[in-house]
Amino acid sequence: MSAKAENFAHTLIRSIRLVLDVEDVFSPELTLEDFLKLHGKNPEPPKYRVVNVEIVTCSEDNQPILVTECGGCPRFIRRFNGHISCKKILTIE
Amino acid sequence: MINLTEEKLKSYLMSKAMQPLSIDESMETKPNLSFQEGNGYKVFVKVPSREELQDRNAILSLILNSTTFRKTADKVYLALPKIYASIIDGAIIQGQGFGLITYDEKTIEEVIAPKIFEHQTSSNPQENLAIEQLVSRISQLEQTVQTLKSEISQLKSIRPTFNDAAKPQKIERAPESLPSFFRDNAWLDILSKRGKEPERYVS
């Protein structure tokens, strides 16, 4: 016998700053911290561009997803104080 | 598209016992929907169009523009598509006292409850009159207290200082009022001192 109950999950948003080399497509994407360690200088435009990627771990399947993808999920409720609040189905067996 | 969304929102809020109101055309920034709750609160709903939702800054400017609604409405909602609700942090919306309604093709949901904006001016004219009367009476009382204070300080400055000369002197009886055998009687002085002296016991 199993029962389903609805609860709420509050998942912390992780924000990662990535450095992209727009002139060399084969150059690896590095985080800003790694780029500074490796090159010892700031990523200057126009060669480099810094993008901010916000990701969360989905409370249903524990897969990393973009925060904007949460907006398309029927379980998504809101983004609040750096967290994603969504409905979570609990299965009690 | 936006009208369909507004219609959905209208039916959603009407299901929450809200009555639709006509929007005042004289307002500079107009809400998309206006309602009145059962307890008399006026509720405004701002539904941004696709053009208004271009980027994150556009949403922030939308929030700032909606602050003008606080003067006239008791509660203000922003209605955003779910995808945009994932971009903007709801704490910013709540910090301004607004509520948030998210929607997509299937669902409409209130995810942040709005605060009630307290308006300074009372709508009841009798209350306003009573407050004005009280204020005028308080100001009169303040004036009276100030006048009394100044009078007291003046009186303190002109108060005479008491010294020994100013002490009231004992009134001696006129010798005419005494019988003739009291006049120039040496015993009167001795007898008057009796009882005031300490007793002496003779061993």
PDB file of C-alpha atoms in Angstrom:
ATOM      1  CA  MET A   1       0.000   0.000   0.000  1.00  0.00           C
ATOM      2  CA  SER A   2       1.347   3.432  -0.910  1.00  0.00           C
ATOM      3  CA  ALA A   3       0.061   6.993  -0.481  1.00  0.00           C
ATOM      4  CA  LYS A   4       1.022  10.268  -2.119  1.00  0.00           C
ATOM      5  CA  ALA A   5       1.348  13.540  -0.258  1.00  0.00           C
ATOM      6  CA  GLU A   6       2.234  16.978  -1.550  1.00  0.00           C
ATOM      7  CA  ASN A   7       4.995  18.958   0.069  1.00  0.00           C
ATOM      8  CA  PHE A   8       7.145  21.922  -0.864  1.00  0.00           C
ATOM      9  CA  ALA A   9      10.801  21.875  -1.793  1.00  0.00           C
ATOM     10  CA  HIS A  10      13.039  24.917  -1.507  1.00  0.00           C
ATOM     11  CA  THR A  11      16.152  24.489  -3.635  1.00  0.00           C
ATOM     12  CA  LEU A  12      19.084  26.871  -3.491  1.00  0.00           C
ATOM     13  CA  ILE A  13      19.992  28.571  -6.751  1.00  0.00           C
ATOM     14  CA  ARG A  14      23.640  28.222  -7.730  1.00  0.00           C
ATOM     15  CA  SER A  15      25.012  31.046  -9.797  1.00  0.00           C
ATOM     16  CA  ILE A  16      28.080  30.305 -11.972  1.00  0.00           C
ATOM     17  CA  ARG A  17      29.967  32.927 -13.951  1.00  0.00           C
ATOM     18  CA  LEU A  18      31.383  31.370 -17.109  1.00  0.00           C
ATOM     19  CA  VAL A  19      34.047  32.863 -19.352  1.00  0.00           C
ATOM     20  CA  LEU A  20      33.502  32.218 -23.048  1.00  0.00           C
ATOM     21  CA  ASP A  21      36.126  32.709 -25.687  1.00  0.00           C
ATOM     22  CA  VAL A  22      34.113  34.051 -28.610  1.00  0.00           C
ATOM     23  CA  GLU A  23      37.061  33.998 -31.014  1.00  0.00           C
ATOM     24  CA  ASP A  24      38.125  30.387 -30.430  1.00  0.00           C
ATOM     25  CA  VAL A  25      35.250  27.917 -30.353  1.00  0.00           C
ATOM     26  CA  PHE A  26      37.544  25.101 -29.184  1.00  0.00           C
ATOM     27  CA  SER A  27      38.664  26.973 -26.112  1.00  0.00           C
ATOM     28  CA  PRO A  28      37.185  25.379 -22.974  1.00  0.00           C
ATOM     29  CA  GLU A  29      34.543  27.259 -21.004  1.00  0.00           C
ATOM     30  CA  LEU A  30      35.955  28.119 -17.630  1.00  0.00           C
ATOM     31  CA  THR A  31      34.460  29.573 -14.514  1.00  0.00           C
ATOM     32  CA  LEU A  32      35.633  33.100 -13.784  1.00  0.00           C
ATOM     33  CA  GLU A  33      37.648  31.890 -10.779  1.00  0.00           C
ATOM     34  CA  ASP A  34      39.395  29.194 -12.834  1.00  0.00           C
ATOM     35  CA  PHE A  35      40.089  31.650 -15.639  1.00  0.00           C
ATOM     36  CA  LEU A  36      41.752  34.063 -13.205  1.00  0.00           C
ATOM     37  CA  LYS A  37      43.861  31.229 -11.759  1.00  0.00           C
ATOM     38  CA  LEU A  38      44.892  29.963 -15.184  1.00  0.00           C
ATOM     39  CA  HIS A  39      45.527  33.231 -17.029  1.00  0.00           C
ATOM     40  CA  GLY A  40      46.182  35.562 -14.119  1.00  0.00           C
ATOM     41  CA  LYS A  41      44.210  38.377 -15.749  1.00  0.00           C
ATOM     42  CA  ASN A  42      40.650  39.521 -16.217  1.00  0.00           C
ATOM     43  CA  PRO A  43      38.726  38.280 -19.279  1.00  0.00           C
ATOM     44  CA  GLU A  44      38.719  41.372 -21.448  1.00  0.00           C
ATOM     45  CA  PRO A  45      36.244  41.893 -24.288  1.00  0.00           C
ATOM     46  CA  PRO A  46      35.924  41.480 -27.234  1.00  0.00           C
ATOM     47  CA  LYS A  47      37.755  38.100 -27.038  1.00  0.00           C
ATOM     48  CA  TYR A  48      36.086  36.993 -23.841  1.00  0.00           C
ATOM     49  CA  ARG A  49      32.587  37.302 -22.607  1.00  0.00           C
ATOM     50  CA  VAL A  50      31.335  36.491 -19.096  1.00  0.00           C
ATOM     51  CA  VAL A  51      27.882  34.957 -18.750  1.00  0.00           C
ATOM     52  CA  ASN A  52      26.014  34.157 -15.581  1.00  0.00           C
ATOM     53  CA  VAL A  53      24.365  30.759 -15.440  1.00  0.00           C
ATOM     54  CA  GLU A  54      21.841  30.004 -12.714  1.00  0.00           C
ATOM     55  CA  ILE A  55      21.224  26.361 -12.022  1.00  0.00           C
ATOM     56  CA  VAL A  56      19.347  24.277  -9.470  1.00  0.00           C
ATOM     57  CA  THR A  57      19.028  20.615  -8.710  1.00  0.00           C
ATOM     58  CA  CYS A  58      15.557  19.439  -9.583  1.00  0.00           C
ATOM     59  CA  SER A  59      13.811  18.160  -6.479  1.00  0.00           C
ATOM     60  CA  GLU A  60      12.080  15.414  -8.496  1.00  0.00           C
ATOM     61  CA  ASP A  61      14.934  13.730 -10.384  1.00  0.00           C
ATOM     62  CA  ASN A  62      17.971  15.441  -8.817  1.00  0.00           C
ATOM     63  CA  GLN A  63      19.210  16.546 -12.227  1.00  0.00           C
ATOM     64  CA  PRO A  64      20.844  19.944 -12.724  1.00  0.00           C
ATOM     65  CA  ILE A  65      18.617  22.320 -14.669  1.00  0.00           C
ATOM     66  CA  LEU A  66      18.551  25.987 -15.545  1.00  0.00           C
ATOM     67  CA  VAL A  67      16.413  28.184 -13.318  1.00  0.00           C
ATOM     68  CA  THR A  68      14.492  29.403 -16.350  1.00  0.00           C
ATOM     69  CA  GLU A  69      13.557  25.790 -17.068  1.00  0.00           C
ATOM     70  CA  CYS A  70      11.755  25.720 -13.736  1.00  0.00           C
ATOM     71  CA  GLY A  71       9.314  28.258 -15.166  1.00  0.00           C
ATOM     72  CA  GLY A  72       8.062  25.627 -17.564  1.00  0.00           C
ATOM     73  CA  CYS A  73       7.529  23.011 -14.879  1.00  0.00           C
ATOM     74  CA  PRO A  74       3.986  22.516 -13.532  1.00  0.00           C
ATOM     75  CA  ARG A  75       5.389  22.034 -10.015  1.00  0.00           C
ATOM     76  CA  PHE A  76       7.156  25.408  -9.976  1.00  0.00           C
ATOM     77  CA  ILE A  77       5.692  27.935  -7.517  1.00  0.00           C
ATOM     78  CA  ARG A  78       8.062  30.867  -7.203  1.00  0.00           C
ATOM     79  CA  ARG A  79      11.617  32.137  -6.977  1.00  0.00           C
ATOM     80  CA  PHE A  80      12.193  33.717  -3.607  1.00  0.00           C
ATOM     81  CA  ASN A  81      15.305  34.846  -1.721  1.00  0.00           C
ATOM     82  CA  GLY A  82      17.691  32.930  -3.955  1.00  0.00           C
ATOM     83  CA  HIS A  83      15.660  29.728  -3.737  1.00  0.00           C
ATOM     84  CA  ILE A  84      13.274  27.950  -6.046  1.00  0.00           C
ATOM     85  CA  SER A  85      10.083  26.829  -4.352  1.00  0.00           C
ATOM     86  CA  CYS A  86       8.204  24.003  -5.996  1.00  0.00           C
ATOM     87  CA  LYS A  87       5.718  21.307  -5.187  1.00  0.00           C
ATOM     88  CA  LYS A  88       7.118  17.923  -4.380  1.00  0.00           C
ATOM     89  CA  ILE A  89       5.231  14.677  -4.489  1.00  0.00           C
ATOM     90  CA  LEU A  90       6.044  12.382  -1.577  1.00  0.00           C
ATOM     91  CA  THR A  91       5.294   8.727  -1.980  1.00  0.00           C
ATOM     92  CA  ILE A  92       4.742   6.920   1.301  1.00  0.00           C
ATOM     93  CA  GLU A  93       4.913   3.147   1.123  1.00  0.00           C
TER      94      GLU A  93
ATOM     95  CA  MET B   1      -3.382  37.105 -26.093  1.00  0.00           C
ATOM     96  CA  ILE B   2      -3.183  39.648 -23.291  1.00  0.00           C
ATOM     97  CA  ASN B   3      -6.961  40.055 -23.263  1.00  0.00           C
ATOM     98  CA  LEU B   4      -7.387  36.317 -22.910  1.00  0.00           C
ATOM     99  CA  THR B   5      -4.977  36.370 -19.967  1.00  0.00           C
ATOM    100  CA  GLU B   6      -6.869  39.257 -18.419  1.00  0.00           C
ATOM    101  CA  GLU B   7     -10.122  37.378 -18.815  1.00  0.00           C
ATOM    102  CA  LYS B   8      -8.613  34.333 -17.113  1.00  0.00           C
ATOM    103  CA  LEU B   9      -7.270  36.470 -14.286  1.00  0.00           C
ATOM    104  CA  LYS B  10     -10.614  38.203 -13.934  1.00  0.00           C
ATOM    105  CA  SER B  11     -12.473  34.934 -13.543  1.00  0.00           C
ATOM    106  CA  TYR B  12      -9.785  33.668 -11.147  1.00  0.00           C
ATOM    107  CA  LEU B  13     -10.070  36.707  -8.878  1.00  0.00           C
ATOM    108  CA  MET B  14     -13.854  36.726  -9.081  1.00  0.00           C
ATOM    109  CA  SER B  15     -13.742  33.162  -7.806  1.00  0.00           C
ATOM    110  CA  LYS B  16     -11.997  34.637  -4.748  1.00  0.00           C
ATOM    111  CA  ALA B  17     -15.078  36.791  -3.955  1.00  0.00           C
ATOM    112  CA  MET B  18     -13.802  39.956  -5.652  1.00  0.00           C
ATOM    113  CA  GLN B  19     -16.088  42.289  -7.539  1.00  0.00           C
ATOM    114  CA  PRO B  20     -14.738  43.976 -10.697  1.00  0.00           C
ATOM    115  CA  LEU B  21     -14.538  47.764 -10.638  1.00  0.00           C
ATOM    116  CA  SER B  22     -14.266  50.264 -13.469  1.00  0.00           C
ATOM    117  CA  ILE B  23     -10.797  51.772 -13.940  1.00  0.00           C
ATOM    118  CA  ASP B  24     -10.391  55.486 -13.412  1.00  0.00           C
ATOM    119  CA  GLU B  25      -9.341  56.907 -16.789  1.00  0.00           C
ATOM    120  CA  SER B  26      -7.760  59.999 -15.239  1.00  0.00           C
ATOM    121  CA  MET B  27      -4.946  57.947 -13.694  1.00  0.00           C
ATOM    122  CA  GLU B  28      -1.474  58.366 -15.198  1.00  0.00           C
ATOM    123  CA  THR B  29      -0.483  54.722 -14.796  1.00  0.00           C
ATOM    124  CA  LYS B  30      -3.521  52.545 -15.116  1.00  0.00           C
ATOM    125  CA  PRO B  31      -3.881  48.997 -13.840  1.00  0.00           C
ATOM    126  CA  ASN B  32      -5.206  46.340 -16.186  1.00  0.00           C
ATOM    127  CA  LEU B  33      -7.788  45.092 -13.719  1.00  0.00           C
ATOM    128  CA  SER B  34      -9.488  46.617 -10.708  1.00  0.00           C
ATOM    129  CA  PHE B  35     -11.521  44.821  -8.055  1.00  0.00           C
ATOM    130  CA  GLN B  36     -13.159  45.337  -4.707  1.00  0.00           C
ATOM    131  CA  GLU B  37     -12.937  42.731  -2.001  1.00  0.00           C
ATOM    132  CA  GLY B  38     -15.785  41.889   0.331  1.00  0.00           C
ATOM    133  CA  ASN B  39     -14.170  43.863   3.155  1.00  0.00           C
ATOM    134  CA  GLY B  40     -14.002  46.987   0.981  1.00  0.00           C
ATOM    135  CA  TYR B  41     -10.348  46.790  -0.053  1.00  0.00           C
ATOM    136  CA  LYS B  42      -9.574  48.075  -3.509  1.00  0.00           C
ATOM    137  CA  VAL B  43      -7.373  45.678  -5.474  1.00  0.00           C
ATOM    138  CA  PHE B  44      -5.370  46.591  -8.581  1.00  0.00           C
ATOM    139  CA  VAL B  45      -3.809  44.049 -10.908  1.00  0.00           C
ATOM    140  CA  LYS B  46      -1.054  44.942 -13.343  1.00  0.00           C
ATOM    141  CA  VAL B  47      -0.626  42.535 -16.235  1.00  0.00           C
ATOM    142  CA  PRO B  48       2.451  43.459 -18.254  1.00  0.00           C
ATOM    143  CA  SER B  49       2.380  42.965 -21.988  1.00  0.00           C
ATOM    144  CA  ARG B  50       5.025  41.053 -23.992  1.00  0.00           C
ATOM    145  CA  GLU B  51       6.725  44.338 -24.870  1.00  0.00           C
ATOM    146  CA  GLU B  52       6.981  45.253 -21.220  1.00  0.00           C
ATOM    147  CA  LEU B  53       8.602  41.894 -20.465  1.00  0.00           C
ATOM    148  CA  GLN B  54      11.676  42.218 -22.633  1.00  0.00           C
ATOM    149  CA  ASP B  55      14.336  41.753 -19.967  1.00  0.00           C
ATOM    150  CA  ARG B  56      15.020  41.780 -16.239  1.00  0.00           C
ATOM    151  CA  ASN B  57      15.292  45.577 -16.051  1.00  0.00           C
ATOM    152  CA  ALA B  58      11.938  45.941 -17.730  1.00  0.00           C
ATOM    153  CA  ILE B  59      10.368  43.905 -14.945  1.00  0.00           C
ATOM    154  CA  LEU B  60      12.069  46.056 -12.337  1.00  0.00           C
ATOM    155  CA  SER B  61      10.846  49.240 -14.008  1.00  0.00           C
ATOM    156  CA  LEU B  62       7.383  47.702 -14.121  1.00  0.00           C
ATOM    157  CA  ILE B  63       7.549  47.155 -10.358  1.00  0.00           C
ATOM    158  CA  LEU B  64       8.706  50.709  -9.765  1.00  0.00           C
ATOM    159  CA  ASN B  65       5.965  52.129 -12.000  1.00  0.00           C
ATOM    160  CA  SER B  66       3.384  50.099 -10.121  1.00  0.00           C
ATOM    161  CA  THR B  67       4.319  51.824  -6.853  1.00  0.00           C
ATOM    162  CA  THR B  68       2.007  54.680  -7.873  1.00  0.00           C
ATOM    163  CA  PHE B  69      -0.936  52.311  -7.347  1.00  0.00           C
ATOM    164  CA  ARG B  70      -0.214  52.310  -3.616  1.00  0.00           C
ATOM    165  CA  LYS B  71      -1.756  55.784  -3.340  1.00  0.00           C
ATOM    166  CA  THR B  72      -5.165  54.645  -4.502  1.00  0.00           C
ATOM    167  CA  ALA B  73      -5.333  50.878  -4.062  1.00  0.00           C
ATOM    168  CA  ASP B  74      -5.251  48.859  -0.853  1.00  0.00           C
ATOM    169  CA  LYS B  75      -3.690  45.815  -2.499  1.00  0.00           C
ATOM    170  CA  VAL B  76      -1.661  45.510  -5.688  1.00  0.00           C
ATOM    171  CA  TYR B  77      -0.942  42.342  -7.650  1.00  0.00           C
ATOM    172  CA  LEU B  78       1.512  41.815 -10.457  1.00  0.00           C
ATOM    173  CA  ALA B  79       0.590  39.037 -12.830  1.00  0.00           C
ATOM    174  CA  LEU B  80       3.557  37.434 -14.555  1.00  0.00           C
ATOM    175  CA  PRO B  81       3.972  34.366 -16.745  1.00  0.00           C
ATOM    176  CA  LYS B  82       5.592  31.510 -14.835  1.00  0.00           C
ATOM    177  CA  ILE B  83       8.741  31.677 -16.940  1.00  0.00           C
ATOM    178  CA  TYR B  84       9.273  35.318 -15.907  1.00  0.00           C
ATOM    179  CA  ALA B  85       8.511  34.500 -12.301  1.00  0.00           C
ATOM    180  CA  SER B  86      11.567  32.238 -12.415  1.00  0.00           C
ATOM    181  CA  ILE B  87      13.736  35.131 -13.636  1.00  0.00           C
ATOM    182  CA  ILE B  88      12.760  37.745 -11.069  1.00  0.00           C
ATOM    183  CA  ASP B  89      13.180  37.126  -7.370  1.00  0.00           C
ATOM    184  CA  GLY B  90       9.846  37.309  -5.596  1.00  0.00           C
ATOM    185  CA  ALA B  91      11.469  38.996  -2.590  1.00  0.00           C
ATOM    186  CA  ILE B  92      11.761  42.213  -4.623  1.00  0.00           C
ATOM    187  CA  ILE B  93       8.041  42.140  -5.367  1.00  0.00           C
ATOM    188  CA  GLN B  94       7.163  41.341  -1.763  1.00  0.00           C
ATOM    189  CA  GLY B  95       9.510  44.077  -0.530  1.00  0.00           C
ATOM    190  CA  GLN B  96       7.393  46.613  -2.370  1.00  0.00           C
ATOM    191  CA  GLY B  97       4.261  45.202  -0.777  1.00  0.00           C
ATOM    192  CA  PHE B  98       2.922  43.739  -3.993  1.00  0.00           C
ATOM    193  CA  GLY B  99       1.414  40.340  -4.480  1.00  0.00           C
ATOM    194  CA  LEU B 100       2.364  38.007  -7.305  1.00  0.00           C
ATOM    195  CA  ILE B 101       0.113  35.923  -9.487  1.00  0.00           C
ATOM    196  CA  THR B 102       1.757  33.530 -11.904  1.00  0.00           C
ATOM    197  CA  TYR B 103       0.041  32.035 -14.908  1.00  0.00           C
ATOM    198  CA  ASP B 104       0.647  29.726 -17.830  1.00  0.00           C
ATOM    199  CA  GLU B 105      -1.636  28.068 -20.351  1.00  0.00           C
ATOM    200  CA  LYS B 106      -3.224  25.823 -17.754  1.00  0.00           C
ATOM    201  CA  THR B 107      -2.921  27.336 -14.311  1.00  0.00           C
ATOM    202  CA  ILE B 108      -3.220  30.622 -12.450  1.00  0.00           C
ATOM    203  CA  GLU B 109      -1.788  30.778  -8.945  1.00  0.00           C
ATOM    204  CA  GLU B 110      -1.300  33.407  -6.256  1.00  0.00           C
ATOM    205  CA  VAL B 111       2.262  32.778  -5.070  1.00  0.00           C
ATOM    206  CA  ILE B 112       2.898  35.927  -3.008  1.00  0.00           C
ATOM    207  CA  ALA B 113       0.180  37.565  -0.942  1.00  0.00           C
ATOM    208  CA  PRO B 114       0.068  41.370  -1.122  1.00  0.00           C
ATOM    209  CA  LYS B 115       0.359  43.684   1.852  1.00  0.00           C
ATOM    210  CA  ILE B 116      -2.424  46.072   2.720  1.00  0.00           C
ATOM    211  CA  PHE B 117      -1.447  49.683   2.073  1.00  0.00           C
ATOM    212  CA  GLU B 118      -2.684  51.984   4.799  1.00  0.00           C
ATOM    213  CA  HIS B 119      -3.797  55.318   3.459  1.00  0.00           C
ATOM    214  CA  GLN B 120      -3.249  58.373   5.631  1.00  0.00           C
ATOM    215  CA  THR B 121      -6.446  60.190   4.725  1.00  0.00           C
ATOM    216  CA  SER B 122      -9.654  58.869   6.165  1.00  0.00           C
ATOM    217  CA  SER B 123     -12.547  58.485   3.779  1.00  0.00           C
ATOM    218  CA  ASN B 124     -15.086  59.344   6.471  1.00  0.00           C
ATOM    219  CA  PRO B 125     -15.689  63.154   6.590  1.00  0.00           C
ATOM    220  CA  GLN B 126     -17.044  62.996  10.168  1.00  0.00           C
ATOM    221  CA  GLU B 127     -13.802  61.418  11.365  1.00  0.00           C
ATOM    222  CA  ASN B 128     -11.799  64.122   9.592  1.00  0.00           C
ATOM    223  CA  LEU B 129     -13.882  66.844  11.263  1.00  0.00           C
ATOM    224  CA  ALA B 130     -13.446  65.270  14.703  1.00  0.00           C
ATOM    225  CA  ILE B 131      -9.684  65.015  14.175  1.00  0.00           C
ATOM    226  CA  GLU B 132      -9.499  68.688  13.119  1.00  0.00           C
ATOM    227  CA  GLN B 133     -11.465  69.738  16.222  1.00  0.00           C
ATOM    228  CA  LEU B 134      -9.179  67.715  18.462  1.00  0.00           C
ATOM    229  CA  VAL B 135      -6.107  69.233  16.866  1.00  0.00           C
ATOM    230  CA  SER B 136      -7.411  72.789  17.356  1.00  0.00           C
ATOM    231  CA  ARG B 137      -8.290  72.047  21.004  1.00  0.00           C
ATOM    232  CA  ILE B 138      -4.847  70.608  21.640  1.00  0.00           C
ATOM    233  CA  SER B 139      -3.210  73.696  20.131  1.00  0.00           C
ATOM    234  CA  GLN B 140      -5.405  75.945  22.345  1.00  0.00           C
ATOM    235  CA  LEU B 141      -4.377  73.945  25.401  1.00  0.00           C
ATOM    236  CA  GLU B 142      -0.736  74.264  24.418  1.00  0.00           C
ATOM    237  CA  GLN B 143      -1.105  78.029  24.132  1.00  0.00           C
ATOM    238  CA  THR B 144      -2.777  78.216  27.558  1.00  0.00           C
ATOM    239  CA  VAL B 145      -0.017  76.140  29.149  1.00  0.00           C
ATOM    240  CA  GLN B 146       2.603  78.378  27.557  1.00  0.00           C
ATOM    241  CA  THR B 147       0.886  81.525  28.864  1.00  0.00           C
ATOM    242  CA  LEU B 148       0.638  80.056  32.364  1.00  0.00           C
ATOM    243  CA  LYS B 149       4.308  79.100  32.292  1.00  0.00           C
ATOM    244  CA  SER B 150       5.355  82.619  31.363  1.00  0.00           C
ATOM    245  CA  GLU B 151       3.129  84.099  34.094  1.00  0.00           C
ATOM    246  CA  ILE B 152       4.607  81.769  36.705  1.00  0.00           C
ATOM    247  CA  SER B 153       8.127  82.710  35.690  1.00  0.00           C
ATOM    248  CA  GLN B 154       7.215  86.403  35.935  1.00  0.00           C
ATOM    249  CA  LEU B 155       5.709  85.888  39.408  1.00  0.00           C
ATOM    250  CA  LYS B 156       8.833  84.012  40.528  1.00  0.00           C
ATOM    251  CA  SER B 157      11.027  86.889  39.438  1.00  0.00           C
ATOM    252  CA  ILE B 158       9.038  89.527  41.426  1.00  0.00           C
ATOM    253  CA  ARG B 159       8.440  87.410  44.606  1.00  0.00           C
ATOM    254  CA  PRO B 160       9.643  89.248  47.788  1.00  0.00           C
ATOM    255  CA  THR B 161      12.361  87.604  49.879  1.00  0.00           C
ATOM    256  CA  PHE B 162      11.412  86.989  53.516  1.00  0.00           C
ATOM    257  CA  ASN B 163      13.866  88.049  56.228  1.00  0.00           C
ATOM    258  CA  ASP B 164      13.676  88.519  59.958  1.00  0.00           C
ATOM    259  CA  ALA B 165      12.418  92.060  59.658  1.00  0.00           C
ATOM    260  CA  ALA B 166       9.580  90.920  57.478  1.00  0.00           C
ATOM    261  CA  LYS B 167       8.431  88.292  59.993  1.00  0.00           C
ATOM    262  CA  PRO B 168       5.173  89.125  61.642  1.00  0.00           C
ATOM    263  CA  GLN B 169       5.702  90.555  65.076  1.00  0.00           C
ATOM    264  CA  LYS B 170       3.805  89.568  68.154  1.00  0.00           C
ATOM    265  CA  ILE B 171       0.890  91.769  68.772  1.00  0.00           C
ATOM    266  CA  GLU B 172       0.996  93.079  72.248  1.00  0.00           C
ATOM    267  CA  ARG B 173      -2.151  93.767  73.989  1.00  0.00           C
ATOM    268  CA  ALA B 174      -2.929  97.273  74.525  1.00  0.00           C
ATOM    269  CA  PRO B 175      -2.490  98.106  78.190  1.00  0.00           C
ATOM    270  CA  GLU B 176      -5.807  99.873  78.155  1.00  0.00           C
ATOM    271  CA  SER B 177      -7.627  96.573  77.698  1.00  0.00           C
ATOM    272  CA  LEU B 178      -6.191  95.135  80.959  1.00  0.00           C
ATOM    273  CA  PRO B 179      -7.738  95.697  84.356  1.00  0.00           C
ATOM    274  CA  SER B 180      -6.157  98.320  86.556  1.00  0.00           C
ATOM    275  CA  PHE B 181      -4.469  95.821  88.942  1.00  0.00           C
ATOM    276  CA  PHE B 182      -2.468  94.336  86.019  1.00  0.00           C
ATOM    277  CA  ARG B 183      -0.911  97.603  85.080  1.00  0.00           C
ATOM    278  CA  ASP B 184       2.763  97.808  85.978  1.00  0.00           C
ATOM    279  CA  ASN B 185       2.453  94.586  87.907  1.00  0.00           C
ATOM    280  CA  ALA B 186       5.886  92.841  88.196  1.00  0.00           C
ATOM    281  CA  TRP B 187       4.260  89.464  88.941  1.00  0.00           C
ATOM    282  CA  LEU B 188       2.739  89.285  85.502  1.00  0.00           C
ATOM    283  CA  ASP B 189       6.162  88.796  83.924  1.00  0.00           C
ATOM    284  CA  ILE B 190       7.141  86.152  86.496  1.00  0.00           C
ATOM    285  CA  LEU B 191       3.867  84.253  86.196  1.00  0.00           C
ATOM    286  CA  SER B 192       3.933  84.302  82.429  1.00  0.00           C
ATOM    287  CA  LYS B 193       7.302  82.447  82.481  1.00  0.00           C
ATOM    288  CA  ARG B 194       5.958  79.638  84.664  1.00  0.00           C
ATOM    289  CA  GLY B 195       5.779  76.279  83.006  1.00  0.00           C
ATOM    290  CA  LYS B 196       8.296  77.257  80.293  1.00  0.00           C
ATOM    291  CA  GLU B 197      11.304  76.851  82.580  1.00  0.00           C
ATOM    292  CA  PRO B 198      12.758  73.362  83.296  1.00  0.00           C
ATOM    293  CA  GLU B 199      11.639  71.957  86.642  1.00  0.00           C
ATOM    294  CA  ARG B 200      14.112  72.011  89.447  1.00  0.00           C
ATOM    295  CA  TYR B 201      13.945  69.374  92.137  1.00  0.00           C
ATOM    296  CA  VAL B 202      15.230  70.248  95.465  1.00  0.00           C
ATOM    297  CA  SER B 203      16.912  67.334  97.117  1.00  0.00           C
TER     298      SER B 203
END
